Amino acid sequence: MDSLLQGPRGRRLCLELAMEMDQEIRIAVFHLGYKLDPGAGRSRRMLTMSPSGEVPPPPPEPTVNELAALITSLDLKGITNQLVQNALERAVDTARYWQEPDGEDVLAAASVIARALAYVANGVLRAPAAESWTREAEVRQWSIDWRSAGDPAPLAGNPRQKLAEWARNQRAGEVRAARERRADIRANVGGEWWSIPHNLMQSTGQIPQGLDLVEDSLGWENATAIPVAGTGQILEIGTAADWIQLCREFPLKVTASRRHDWFRTTGRDGHWVIPDWERASSRWDAVHLTVAGYLHLAGRALEVDPAEGTASVIAGWNPDTTFWLNDVVRESGEPRQHWHREHNQDEWTLRG
């Protein structure tokens, strides 16, 4: 339970679940979250007219203590796998590492609300849906191509070439950022904020769940799920120690290129590193972030080396996703699946 509540995405999942279960909680979070949101610029209060045509005074807004009481009064027997999945999708969808946390994330981190969410976390972790959150990468997974069946594409290849190119670009970008970006940590500048190379082959363990667990989604309406099979040495990221050890073994300095964005999202001003994925490929063939690891770690400032004052952030990495560092994964030969969802709809439909 503690690990779930230590992570901003884990806390957000619990808050989203509470909102799914009770409309009064949803309304209270709407008001309180708006007041805490760094982008709040004008009132979102809904105006209603009385029969005389006058605007009535607004109802009293809830307090955080009242919201906490509502949360701890929930009947946890009402938790279902679908509600947990919906909350997980929202927690992933609302992640952002290039700006300040939104008002709901700030609210979930407030001490009185975080204590109340511990009650919800107990129910979450007893739900059958949570049993798969620690599952390690399996041999058979799915690679997602966000295109329709009529626009097929081969799997991404040449990982060593791509990693070498990525490493060169990262080092060049770091030099450029150190030269060009303003020293003021609060300056309105930014750039590359993710901590993994996105041009590599990646796969997920479950379909269709993996279609919805996507950070910074572009709202795709078509997807081709390609069955793949991979072997080799796979590093599991499930705890802070897993990520920290990787960063210690293969550190890549990214302070200049990440410091403004990661200060906004974590509040920490200091030196930053991420794994040097090119060098890490000499030991590991792939690396997998479990759902539990994601909820516990994503978006946090994880201290890597206290002596050097370095920390790291897992950013831009979807839960239950494996990144393949070496050429050890192949399309399995089983049928591809083609999924579609209607415009502005959430549910995916299997087309074949």
Coordinates of C-alpha atoms in Angstrom, one line a residue:
M1 CA 0.0 0.0 0.0
D2 CA 2.8 2.4 0.9
S3 CA 4.5 1.9 -2.5
L4 CA 1.3 2.7 -4.3
L5 CA 0.8 6.0 -2.4
Q6 CA 4.4 7.1 -2.7
G7 CA 4.0 7.5 -6.5
P8 CA 2.1 10.4 -8.0
R9 CA 0.5 8.0 -10.5
G10 CA -0.5 5.6 -7.8
R11 CA -2.1 8.3 -5.7
R12 CA -3.9 9.6 -8.9
L13 CA -5.2 6.1 -9.5
C14 CA -6.7 6.0 -6.0
L15 CA -8.2 9.4 -6.4
E16 CA -9.7 8.5 -9.8
L17 CA -11.2 5.4 -8.4
A18 CA -12.8 7.3 -5.6
M19 CA -14.3 9.7 -8.2
E20 CA -15.6 6.7 -10.3
M21 CA -17.4 5.4 -7.2
D22 CA -19.0 8.5 -5.9
Q23 CA -20.4 11.6 -7.8
E24 CA -20.1 13.8 -4.7
I25 CA -16.4 13.0 -4.5
R26 CA -16.1 13.8 -8.2
I27 CA -17.7 17.2 -7.7
A28 CA -15.5 18.0 -4.7
V29 CA -12.3 17.0 -6.5
F30 CA -13.4 19.2 -9.5
H31 CA -13.6 22.3 -7.3
L32 CA -10.6 21.7 -5.1
G33 CA -8.4 20.5 -8.0
Y34 CA -9.2 23.5 -10.0
K35 CA -8.1 25.9 -7.2
L36 CA -4.8 24.0 -7.0
D37 CA -4.1 23.8 -10.7
P38 CA -1.2 26.0 -11.8
G39 CA -3.1 26.8 -15.0
A40 CA -6.2 28.0 -13.3
G41 CA -7.0 31.4 -14.7
R42 CA -10.7 31.8 -14.5
S43 CA -13.6 30.3 -12.6
R44 CA -15.2 27.1 -13.8
R45 CA -18.3 27.6 -11.6
M46 CA -21.5 26.7 -13.5
L47 CA -24.0 29.4 -13.4
T48 CA -27.7 28.6 -13.1
M49 CA -30.7 30.9 -13.2
S50 CA -33.4 31.0 -10.7
P51 CA -37.1 31.2 -11.8
S52 CA -36.9 35.0 -11.4
G53 CA -34.0 35.2 -13.7
E54 CA -31.4 36.0 -11.1
V55 CA -28.1 34.2 -10.6
P56 CA -28.2 32.5 -7.1
P57 CA -25.2 32.7 -4.9
P58 CA -22.8 29.8 -5.4
P59 CA -23.0 26.8 -3.0
P60 CA -20.3 26.6 -0.4
E61 CA -17.2 24.8 -1.8
P62 CA -16.0 21.7 -0.1
T63 CA -13.0 21.6 2.1
V64 CA -10.2 19.0 1.9
N65 CA -11.3 17.6 5.2
E66 CA -14.8 17.1 3.9
L67 CA -13.4 15.4 0.8
A68 CA -11.2 13.2 3.0
A69 CA -14.3 12.2 5.0
L70 CA -16.2 11.3 1.8
I71 CA -13.3 9.2 0.6
T72 CA -13.0 7.2 3.8
S73 CA -16.8 6.6 3.9
L74 CA -16.7 4.7 0.6
D75 CA -18.0 1.2 0.5
L76 CA -15.0 -0.7 -0.9
K77 CA -17.1 -3.7 -1.7
G78 CA -18.2 -1.6 -4.7
I79 CA -14.7 -1.8 -6.3
T80 CA -14.7 -3.8 -9.5
N81 CA -12.0 -4.7 -12.0
Q82 CA -13.5 -2.4 -14.6
L83 CA -13.5 0.5 -12.2
V84 CA -9.8 -0.2 -11.3
Q85 CA -8.9 -0.4 -15.0
N86 CA -10.7 2.9 -15.7
A87 CA -8.9 4.6 -12.9
L88 CA -5.6 3.2 -14.1
E89 CA -6.2 4.5 -17.6
R90 CA -6.9 8.0 -16.2
A91 CA -3.8 7.9 -14.0
V92 CA -1.7 7.1 -17.1
D93 CA -3.5 9.6 -19.4
T94 CA -3.0 12.5 -17.0
A95 CA 0.7 12.0 -16.5
R96 CA 2.8 15.0 -17.6
Y97 CA 6.6 15.5 -17.0
W98 CA 7.1 18.7 -18.9
Q99 CA 5.1 21.0 -16.6
E100 CA 3.8 21.3 -13.1
P101 CA 1.4 18.5 -11.8
D102 CA -2.2 19.3 -12.5
G103 CA -4.6 20.3 -9.7
E104 CA -5.8 16.8 -9.1
D105 CA -2.3 15.5 -8.6
V106 CA -1.5 18.3 -6.2
L107 CA -4.7 17.5 -4.3
A108 CA -3.9 13.8 -4.1
A109 CA -0.5 14.6 -2.6
A110 CA -1.9 16.8 0.1
S111 CA -1.3 15.0 3.4
V112 CA -5.0 14.8 4.6
I113 CA -6.1 13.5 1.2
A114 CA -3.1 11.1 0.9
R115 CA -4.1 9.6 4.3
A116 CA -7.7 9.2 3.1
L117 CA -6.5 7.5 -0.1
A118 CA -4.7 4.9 1.9
Y119 CA -8.1 3.6 2.7
V120 CA -8.9 3.3 -1.1
A121 CA -5.5 1.7 -1.7
N122 CA -6.3 -1.2 0.6
G123 CA -9.3 -1.9 -1.6
V124 CA -7.4 -1.5 -4.8
L125 CA -4.7 -4.0 -3.9
R126 CA -7.3 -6.6 -2.9
A127 CA -9.0 -6.3 -6.3
P128 CA -8.2 -9.2 -8.8
A129 CA -7.2 -6.6 -11.4
A130 CA -4.1 -5.7 -9.2
E131 CA -2.8 -9.3 -9.2
S132 CA -1.2 -8.8 -12.6
W133 CA 0.6 -5.5 -11.7
T134 CA 3.7 -7.3 -10.6
R135 CA 3.8 -9.7 -13.5
E136 CA 7.1 -9.9 -15.3
A137 CA 7.6 -9.7 -19.0
E138 CA 6.5 -12.9 -20.8
V139 CA 8.0 -14.4 -23.8
R140 CA 4.9 -13.7 -25.9
Q141 CA 3.8 -10.0 -26.0
W142 CA 2.2 -7.5 -28.3
S143 CA 3.8 -4.7 -30.3
I144 CA 1.3 -1.9 -31.2
D145 CA 1.4 -0.2 -34.5
W146 CA -0.9 2.8 -34.3
R147 CA -2.1 2.4 -37.9
S148 CA -5.0 0.6 -39.6
A149 CA -4.8 -2.8 -41.2
G150 CA -4.6 -1.2 -44.6
D151 CA -1.3 0.4 -43.7
P152 CA 0.9 -2.4 -42.4
A153 CA 4.5 -1.9 -41.3
P154 CA 7.3 -4.2 -40.3
L155 CA 8.6 -4.3 -36.8
A156 CA 11.2 -1.8 -35.7
G157 CA 14.7 -3.2 -36.2
N158 CA 18.4 -2.2 -36.0
P159 CA 18.4 -1.5 -32.2
R160 CA 22.1 -1.1 -32.0
Q161 CA 22.2 1.5 -34.7
K162 CA 19.2 3.3 -33.2
L163 CA 20.8 3.2 -29.7
A164 CA 24.1 4.6 -31.0
E165 CA 22.2 7.4 -32.8
W166 CA 20.1 8.1 -29.7
A167 CA 23.3 8.3 -27.5
R168 CA 25.0 10.7 -29.9
N169 CA 21.9 12.9 -30.0
Q170 CA 21.6 12.9 -26.2
R171 CA 25.1 14.0 -25.7
A172 CA 24.9 16.6 -28.4
G173 CA 21.6 17.9 -26.9
E174 CA 23.2 18.1 -23.5
V175 CA 26.0 20.2 -24.8
R176 CA 23.7 22.4 -26.7
A177 CA 21.3 22.9 -23.8
A178 CA 24.2 23.8 -21.4
R179 CA 25.2 26.5 -23.9
E180 CA 21.8 27.9 -24.9
R181 CA 19.4 27.5 -22.1
R182 CA 18.9 30.1 -19.3
A183 CA 20.4 29.4 -15.9
D184 CA 17.1 30.4 -14.1
I185 CA 15.5 27.1 -13.1
R186 CA 12.1 28.7 -13.4
A187 CA 12.6 30.0 -16.9
N188 CA 10.0 29.0 -19.4
V189 CA 12.2 26.7 -21.5
G190 CA 12.1 23.0 -22.1
G191 CA 12.8 20.2 -24.5
E192 CA 13.3 16.5 -24.4
W193 CA 11.9 15.2 -21.1
W194 CA 11.5 11.4 -21.5
S195 CA 14.0 8.9 -20.1
I196 CA 13.8 6.2 -22.7
P197 CA 14.5 6.1 -26.5
H198 CA 11.2 5.9 -28.3
N199 CA 12.6 4.6 -31.6
L200 CA 13.2 1.1 -30.2
M201 CA 10.9 -1.9 -30.6
Q202 CA 8.5 -1.9 -27.6
S203 CA 5.8 -4.3 -26.6
T204 CA 3.1 -4.8 -24.0
G205 CA 1.8 -7.8 -22.2
Q206 CA -2.0 -7.4 -22.5
I207 CA -4.4 -6.5 -25.3
P208 CA -6.7 -4.5 -25.4
Q209 CA -5.6 -3.1 -22.0
G210 CA -2.3 -1.9 -23.5
L211 CA -4.1 0.2 -26.0
D212 CA -5.4 2.5 -23.3
L213 CA -2.4 2.6 -21.0
V214 CA -0.5 5.2 -23.0
E215 CA 1.0 8.5 -21.7
D216 CA 0.6 11.6 -23.8
S217 CA -1.7 9.8 -26.2
L218 CA -2.4 11.3 -29.6
G219 CA -5.9 10.0 -29.6
W220 CA -5.4 7.2 -32.2
E221 CA -8.5 5.5 -33.5
N222 CA -6.8 2.5 -35.2
A223 CA -4.2 0.1 -33.9
T224 CA -2.6 -3.1 -35.2
A225 CA -1.5 -5.4 -32.4
I226 CA 1.3 -7.6 -33.6
P227 CA 2.1 -10.8 -31.6
V228 CA 5.8 -11.1 -30.9
A229 CA 8.1 -13.4 -29.0
G230 CA 11.4 -12.3 -27.3
T231 CA 14.1 -13.9 -25.4
G232 CA 17.3 -12.9 -23.5
Q233 CA 18.2 -11.1 -20.4
I234 CA 15.3 -8.9 -19.4
L235 CA 15.7 -6.4 -16.5
E236 CA 12.5 -5.9 -14.5
I237 CA 11.8 -2.4 -13.1
G238 CA 9.5 -2.9 -10.2
T239 CA 11.2 -1.0 -7.4
A240 CA 13.2 2.2 -7.0
A241 CA 16.3 0.1 -6.4
D242 CA 16.0 -1.5 -9.8
W243 CA 16.1 1.9 -11.6
I244 CA 18.7 3.4 -9.3
Q245 CA 21.1 0.5 -9.8
L246 CA 20.7 0.8 -13.6
C247 CA 21.4 4.5 -13.5
R248 CA 24.5 3.9 -11.3
E249 CA 25.9 1.2 -13.6
F250 CA 25.3 3.1 -16.8
P251 CA 24.8 6.8 -16.0
L252 CA 24.2 9.4 -18.7
K253 CA 24.3 13.0 -17.6
V254 CA 21.2 15.0 -18.7
T255 CA 21.1 17.9 -16.3
A256 CA 21.1 20.7 -18.8
S257 CA 18.6 19.1 -21.1
R258 CA 16.1 18.0 -18.4
R259 CA 16.5 20.3 -15.5
H260 CA 13.8 22.8 -16.4
D261 CA 11.1 20.3 -17.3
W262 CA 11.9 17.9 -14.4
F263 CA 12.0 20.8 -11.9
R264 CA 8.5 21.7 -12.9
T265 CA 7.2 18.2 -12.5
T266 CA 9.2 17.2 -9.3
G267 CA 10.1 20.4 -7.7
R268 CA 13.7 19.3 -7.5
D269 CA 16.6 21.4 -8.6
G270 CA 19.8 19.4 -9.0
H271 CA 21.9 17.1 -11.2
W272 CA 20.0 14.6 -13.3
V273 CA 21.0 11.3 -15.0
I274 CA 19.2 8.6 -17.0
P275 CA 20.5 5.2 -18.1
D276 CA 22.8 5.2 -21.0
W277 CA 20.8 2.7 -22.9
E278 CA 23.5 2.0 -25.5
R279 CA 25.9 0.8 -22.8
A280 CA 23.1 -0.9 -20.9
S281 CA 22.5 -3.1 -24.0
S282 CA 25.9 -4.8 -23.4
R283 CA 24.3 -6.4 -20.3
W284 CA 20.5 -6.4 -20.9
D285 CA 18.5 -7.4 -24.0
A286 CA 15.4 -5.7 -22.8
V287 CA 13.9 -3.8 -19.9
H288 CA 10.4 -4.1 -18.6
L289 CA 8.4 -1.7 -16.4
T290 CA 5.7 -3.4 -14.4
V291 CA 2.4 -1.8 -13.7
A292 CA 3.2 -1.7 -10.0
G293 CA 6.6 -0.2 -10.7
Y294 CA 5.0 2.5 -12.9
L295 CA 2.5 3.4 -10.2
H296 CA 5.2 3.6 -7.6
L297 CA 8.0 5.3 -9.5
A298 CA 6.9 7.2 -12.6
G299 CA 7.3 11.0 -12.2
R300 CA 9.2 10.8 -8.9
A301 CA 12.7 12.2 -8.3
L302 CA 14.7 9.1 -7.5
E303 CA 18.0 9.7 -5.8
V304 CA 20.8 7.9 -7.6
D305 CA 24.0 9.1 -6.0
P306 CA 23.9 11.3 -2.8
A307 CA 27.6 12.0 -3.0
E308 CA 27.3 13.5 -6.5
G309 CA 23.8 14.9 -5.9
T310 CA 22.3 13.0 -8.9
A311 CA 18.7 11.9 -9.3
S312 CA 16.6 10.4 -12.1
V313 CA 13.0 10.3 -13.3
I314 CA 11.1 7.6 -15.1
A315 CA 9.2 9.6 -17.7
G316 CA 7.4 8.7 -20.9
W317 CA 7.3 5.0 -20.2
N318 CA 3.9 3.3 -20.3
P319 CA 3.1 0.7 -17.7
D320 CA 3.7 -3.0 -18.6
T321 CA 5.9 -2.0 -21.5
T322 CA 9.1 -3.7 -22.6
F323 CA 11.8 -1.9 -24.5
W324 CA 14.1 -4.2 -26.6
L325 CA 17.7 -3.1 -26.6
N326 CA 19.0 -6.0 -28.7
D327 CA 17.7 -7.8 -31.8
V328 CA 16.2 -10.7 -29.9
V329 CA 12.5 -10.3 -30.6
R330 CA 10.5 -11.5 -33.6
E331 CA 7.0 -11.5 -34.9
S332 CA 5.6 -14.9 -33.7
G333 CA 3.6 -15.8 -36.8
E334 CA 0.3 -15.7 -35.0
P335 CA -2.5 -13.6 -36.5
R336 CA -2.3 -9.8 -36.1
Q337 CA -5.2 -8.1 -34.5
H338 CA -6.8 -5.0 -35.8
W339 CA -8.6 -2.7 -33.4
H340 CA -10.7 0.4 -33.9
R341 CA -12.6 2.9 -31.8
E342 CA -15.0 5.5 -33.0
H343 CA -14.1 9.2 -32.9
N344 CA -14.3 10.6 -29.3
Q345 CA -15.1 7.2 -27.9
D346 CA -13.1 5.1 -25.4
E347 CA -13.9 1.5 -26.2
W348 CA -11.8 -0.4 -28.7
T349 CA -13.4 -3.0 -31.0
L350 CA -11.6 -6.0 -32.4
R351 CA -12.0 -6.0 -36.2
G352 CA -9.9 -9.1 -37.0

